[in-house]
Coordinates of C-alpha atoms in Angstrom, one line a residue:
X1 CA -7.6 57.6 -16.8
X2 CA -10.5 56.6 -19.0
X3 CA -8.1 54.6 -21.2
X4 CA -6.7 52.7 -18.2
X5 CA -10.2 51.7 -17.1
X6 CA -11.0 50.4 -20.6
X7 CA -7.7 48.3 -20.7
X8 CA -8.5 46.8 -17.3
X9 CA -12.0 45.8 -18.4
X10 CA -10.6 44.2 -21.6
X11 CA -8.2 42.1 -19.5
X12 CA -10.9 41.0 -17.2
X13 CA -13.0 39.8 -20.1
X14 CA -10.2 37.8 -21.5
X15 CA -9.1 36.1 -18.3
X16 CA -11.8 33.3 -18.4
X17 CA -10.6 32.3 -21.9
X18 CA -7.0 32.3 -20.7
X19 CA -8.0 29.9 -17.8
X20 CA -9.8 27.7 -20.2
X21 CA -6.8 27.5 -22.5
X22 CA -4.6 26.4 -19.6
X23 CA -7.1 23.7 -18.7
X24 CA -7.2 22.3 -22.2
X25 CA -3.4 22.0 -22.3
X26 CA -3.0 20.2 -19.0
X27 CA -2.4 16.7 -20.5
X28 CA 1.0 15.2 -21.2
X29 CA 2.9 17.3 -23.7
X30 CA 6.0 15.9 -25.6
X31 CA 8.8 18.0 -27.1
X32 CA 8.8 18.9 -30.8
X33 CA 9.8 15.8 -32.8
X34 CA 9.5 13.4 -29.8
X35 CA 7.0 10.5 -29.5
X36 CA 4.4 9.6 -26.8
X37 CA 4.4 5.9 -25.7
X38 CA 1.6 4.5 -23.5
X39 CA 2.3 1.2 -21.7
X40 CA -0.1 -0.9 -19.6
X41 CA 1.7 -3.4 -17.3
X42 CA 0.6 -5.8 -14.6
X43 CA 2.4 -6.6 -11.4
X44 CA 1.7 -9.5 -8.9
X45 CA 2.6 -10.6 -5.5
X46 CA 1.7 -13.7 -3.6
X47 CA 0.9 -14.1 0.1
X48 CA -0.4 -16.8 2.4
X49 CA -3.7 -15.7 3.9
X50 CA -3.8 -15.0 7.6
X51 CA -7.6 -14.3 7.9
X52 CA -10.7 -16.4 7.2
X53 CA -14.1 -14.7 7.0
X54 CA -17.2 -16.8 7.3
X55 CA -20.8 -16.6 8.6
X56 CA -22.6 -18.9 10.8
X57 CA -26.1 -18.9 12.1
X58 CA -29.3 -20.6 13.0
X59 CA -32.6 -21.0 11.1
X60 CA -35.7 -22.1 13.0
X61 CA -39.4 -22.5 12.3
X62 CA -42.5 -22.2 14.4
X63 CA -46.2 -21.9 14.1
X64 CA -46.0 -18.2 15.1
X65 CA -43.3 -15.6 14.5
X66 CA -42.7 -15.3 18.3
X67 CA -42.2 -19.1 18.6
X68 CA -39.7 -19.2 15.8
X69 CA -37.8 -16.2 17.1
X70 CA -37.7 -17.4 20.7
X71 CA -36.2 -20.8 19.7
X72 CA -33.8 -19.1 17.4
X73 CA -32.6 -16.7 20.1
X74 CA -32.0 -19.6 22.5
X75 CA -29.9 -21.5 19.9
X76 CA -28.1 -18.5 18.6
X77 CA -27.0 -17.5 22.1
X78 CA -25.3 -20.9 22.4
X79 CA -23.6 -20.4 19.0
X80 CA -22.2 -17.0 20.0
X81 CA -21.1 -18.4 23.3
X82 CA -19.3 -21.2 21.4
X83 CA -17.5 -18.7 19.2
X84 CA -16.3 -16.8 22.3
X85 CA -15.2 -20.0 24.0
X86 CA -13.3 -21.0 20.8
X87 CA -11.2 -17.8 21.2
X88 CA -12.9 -15.5 18.7
X89 CA -12.7 -11.9 19.9
X90 CA -15.8 -9.7 20.4
X91 CA -14.6 -7.3 17.6
X92 CA -14.5 -10.3 15.2
X93 CA -18.2 -11.2 15.7
X94 CA -20.8 -9.1 14.0
X95 CA -24.5 -9.8 13.3
X96 CA -25.1 -9.8 9.6
X97 CA -28.7 -10.9 9.3
X98 CA -31.7 -11.2 11.6
X99 CA -35.0 -11.8 10.0
X100 CA -38.4 -13.4 10.4
X101 CA -40.4 -14.5 7.4
X102 CA -43.7 -16.3 6.8
X103 CA -43.7 -19.9 5.4
X104 CA -46.4 -20.5 2.9
X105 CA -48.1 -23.9 2.2
X106 CA -47.9 -25.6 -1.1
X107 CA -50.9 -25.2 -3.4
X108 CA -53.1 -28.3 -3.9
X109 CA -52.3 -30.3 -7.1
X110 CA -55.4 -31.0 -9.2
X111 CA -56.0 -34.3 -11.0
X112 CA -55.0 -32.8 -14.4
X113 CA -51.5 -32.0 -12.9
X114 CA -52.1 -28.2 -12.5
X115 CA -52.3 -26.4 -9.2
X116 CA -55.3 -24.9 -7.5
X117 CA -55.4 -21.2 -7.8
X118 CA -55.8 -19.9 -4.3
X119 CA -54.3 -17.2 -2.2
X120 CA -51.1 -18.2 -0.4
X121 CA -51.7 -19.6 3.1
X122 CA -49.2 -19.0 5.9
X123 CA -48.5 -22.2 7.7
X124 CA -45.7 -21.0 10.0
X125 CA -42.8 -18.6 10.3
X126 CA -39.0 -18.9 9.8
X127 CA -36.5 -17.0 11.9
X128 CA -32.9 -16.6 10.8
X129 CA -29.9 -15.1 12.7
X130 CA -26.4 -15.0 11.3
X131 CA -23.1 -13.5 12.4
X132 CA -20.1 -12.7 10.3
X133 CA -16.9 -14.0 11.9
X134 CA -13.2 -13.3 11.3
X135 CA -11.1 -16.2 12.2
X136 CA -7.5 -15.2 12.8
X137 CA -6.0 -18.6 13.8
X138 CA -6.4 -20.5 10.5
X139 CA -5.2 -23.7 12.0
X140 CA -8.2 -23.7 14.3
X141 CA -10.8 -22.9 11.6
X142 CA -12.0 -26.5 11.0
X143 CA -12.3 -27.1 14.7
X144 CA -14.3 -23.9 15.2
X145 CA -16.8 -24.8 12.5
X146 CA -17.3 -28.3 14.1
X147 CA -17.8 -26.7 17.5
X148 CA -20.4 -24.3 16.1
X149 CA -22.4 -27.2 14.5
X150 CA -22.3 -29.0 17.8
X151 CA -23.6 -25.9 19.5
X152 CA -26.6 -25.7 17.3
X153 CA -25.6 -23.8 14.1
X154 CA -27.3 -25.1 11.0
X155 CA -25.9 -22.6 8.6
X156 CA -22.3 -22.1 7.6
X157 CA -21.1 -19.9 4.8
X158 CA -17.4 -19.6 3.9
X159 CA -14.6 -19.3 4.3
X160 CA -13.3 -16.4 2.3
X161 CA -9.6 -16.2 2.9
X162 CA -8.1 -12.7 3.1
X163 CA -4.9 -10.8 4.2
X164 CA -5.5 -8.7 7.3
X165 CA -3.0 -6.0 6.2
X166 CA -2.5 -6.2 2.4
X167 CA -0.7 -2.8 1.9
X168 CA 2.8 -4.3 1.8
X169 CA 1.8 -7.0 -0.7
X170 CA 0.0 -4.4 -2.9
X171 CA 3.1 -2.1 -2.9
X172 CA 5.2 -5.0 -4.0
X173 CA 2.9 -5.6 -6.9
X174 CA 3.0 -1.9 -7.8
X175 CA 6.8 -2.0 -7.9
X176 CA 6.7 -5.1 -10.1
X177 CA 4.2 -3.4 -12.4
X178 CA 6.3 -0.3 -12.8
X179 CA 9.5 -2.3 -13.4
X180 CA 7.7 -4.3 -16.1
X181 CA 6.3 -1.1 -17.7
X182 CA 9.8 0.5 -17.8
X183 CA 11.4 -2.6 -19.3
X184 CA 8.7 -2.7 -22.0
X185 CA 9.1 1.0 -22.7
X186 CA 12.9 0.5 -23.2
X187 CA 12.1 -2.4 -25.5
X188 CA 9.8 -0.4 -27.7
X189 CA 12.2 2.6 -27.7
X190 CA 15.2 0.5 -28.8
X191 CA 13.2 -1.2 -31.5
X192 CA 12.2 2.2 -32.9
X193 CA 15.7 3.6 -32.6
X194 CA 14.7 5.9 -29.8
X195 CA 15.3 6.3 -26.0
X196 CA 13.1 7.0 -23.0
X197 CA 13.4 10.6 -22.0
X198 CA 11.0 10.8 -19.1
X199 CA 7.7 9.6 -17.5
X200 CA 4.7 11.8 -18.4
X201 CA 1.9 10.2 -16.4
X202 CA 1.1 7.2 -14.2
X203 CA -2.3 5.8 -13.3
X204 CA -3.4 2.6 -11.5
X205 CA -6.3 0.4 -12.4
X206 CA -8.2 -1.7 -9.9
X207 CA -6.4 -3.6 -7.2
X208 CA -6.9 -6.6 -4.9
X209 CA -10.2 -7.2 -3.3
X210 CA -11.2 -10.1 -1.0
X211 CA -12.8 -13.0 -2.9
X212 CA -16.6 -13.2 -2.7
X213 CA -17.9 -15.7 -0.2
X214 CA -19.4 -18.9 -1.6
X215 CA -23.2 -19.4 -1.4
X216 CA -24.6 -20.5 2.0
X217 CA -24.2 -24.1 3.0
X218 CA -26.8 -25.6 5.4
X219 CA -25.5 -28.0 8.0
X220 CA -27.2 -31.3 8.1
X221 CA -28.3 -33.0 11.4
X222 CA -25.7 -35.7 11.0
X223 CA -22.8 -33.2 10.8
X224 CA -22.6 -33.5 14.6
X225 CA -20.9 -36.9 14.0
X226 CA -18.3 -35.4 11.6
X227 CA -14.6 -35.6 12.4
X228 CA -13.3 -33.5 15.3
X229 CA -11.6 -31.1 12.9
X230 CA -12.8 -30.6 9.4
X231 CA -9.8 -30.3 7.0
X232 CA -9.2 -26.8 5.6
X233 CA -6.6 -25.7 3.0
X234 CA -5.9 -21.9 2.9
X235 CA -3.7 -22.0 -0.2
X236 CA -2.3 -18.6 -1.4
X237 CA -3.7 -15.3 -2.5
X238 CA -2.5 -13.3 -5.5
X239 CA -2.4 -9.5 -5.4
X240 CA -2.6 -7.9 -8.8
X241 CA -2.0 -4.2 -9.8
X242 CA -2.2 -2.8 -13.3
X243 CA -0.5 0.5 -14.1
X244 CA -0.8 2.7 -17.1
X245 CA 2.4 4.8 -17.8
X246 CA 3.0 7.3 -20.5
X247 CA 6.6 7.9 -21.6
X248 CA 8.3 10.5 -23.8
X249 CA 10.7 9.0 -26.4
X250 CA 13.3 10.9 -28.3
X251 CA 16.3 10.4 -30.6

């Protein structure tokens, strides 16, 4: 009985080392005399965008914060109403920025060209309200922007063209990447007098992401006299996927 207990204790003490050994050997293992080949390949697919994301808003100034914000609220209400009238759904309009900031006067320039060293003086306040908009009818995008400017928007940022449901295009790029990886593996194997036995591991790097929006563009007062529909070209979007595949090669 005592011997059995000692044997059980010894097995318990060794079990953590056994688990550790299993963890260390969890990577790809090739057969004796075989070769490990790692391939990185890129696949692409091209789609026409079906979504344009942009922001529009109003910036106003006043002697007090309340004055600037009050005028801003009035003009922004008209801008949002114009979006709804243009057919933009409620779910596609989201406030992205609402802020009130002081406006400081410029320091007095001295005769020697330097500026007078005084504490900044607040001469007014600036209120900004912006909404992020998803435009689903791309052929109406230019018309919507012109309508917003006419309604009082003096800030326009975008568009960033996107694909509403990119999964299908991404899967197409994945298949292309895997096909390219296998063709490249066969090429290397043939050159080395070997053959591809099996796939050991597959991993994916990165993927498609919506392009960043361009910096804000402030609408000028004379934009109200612009053409009825500003020209917009959506072009194409390219989805890219990179896969890393490990193969086992043998004679």
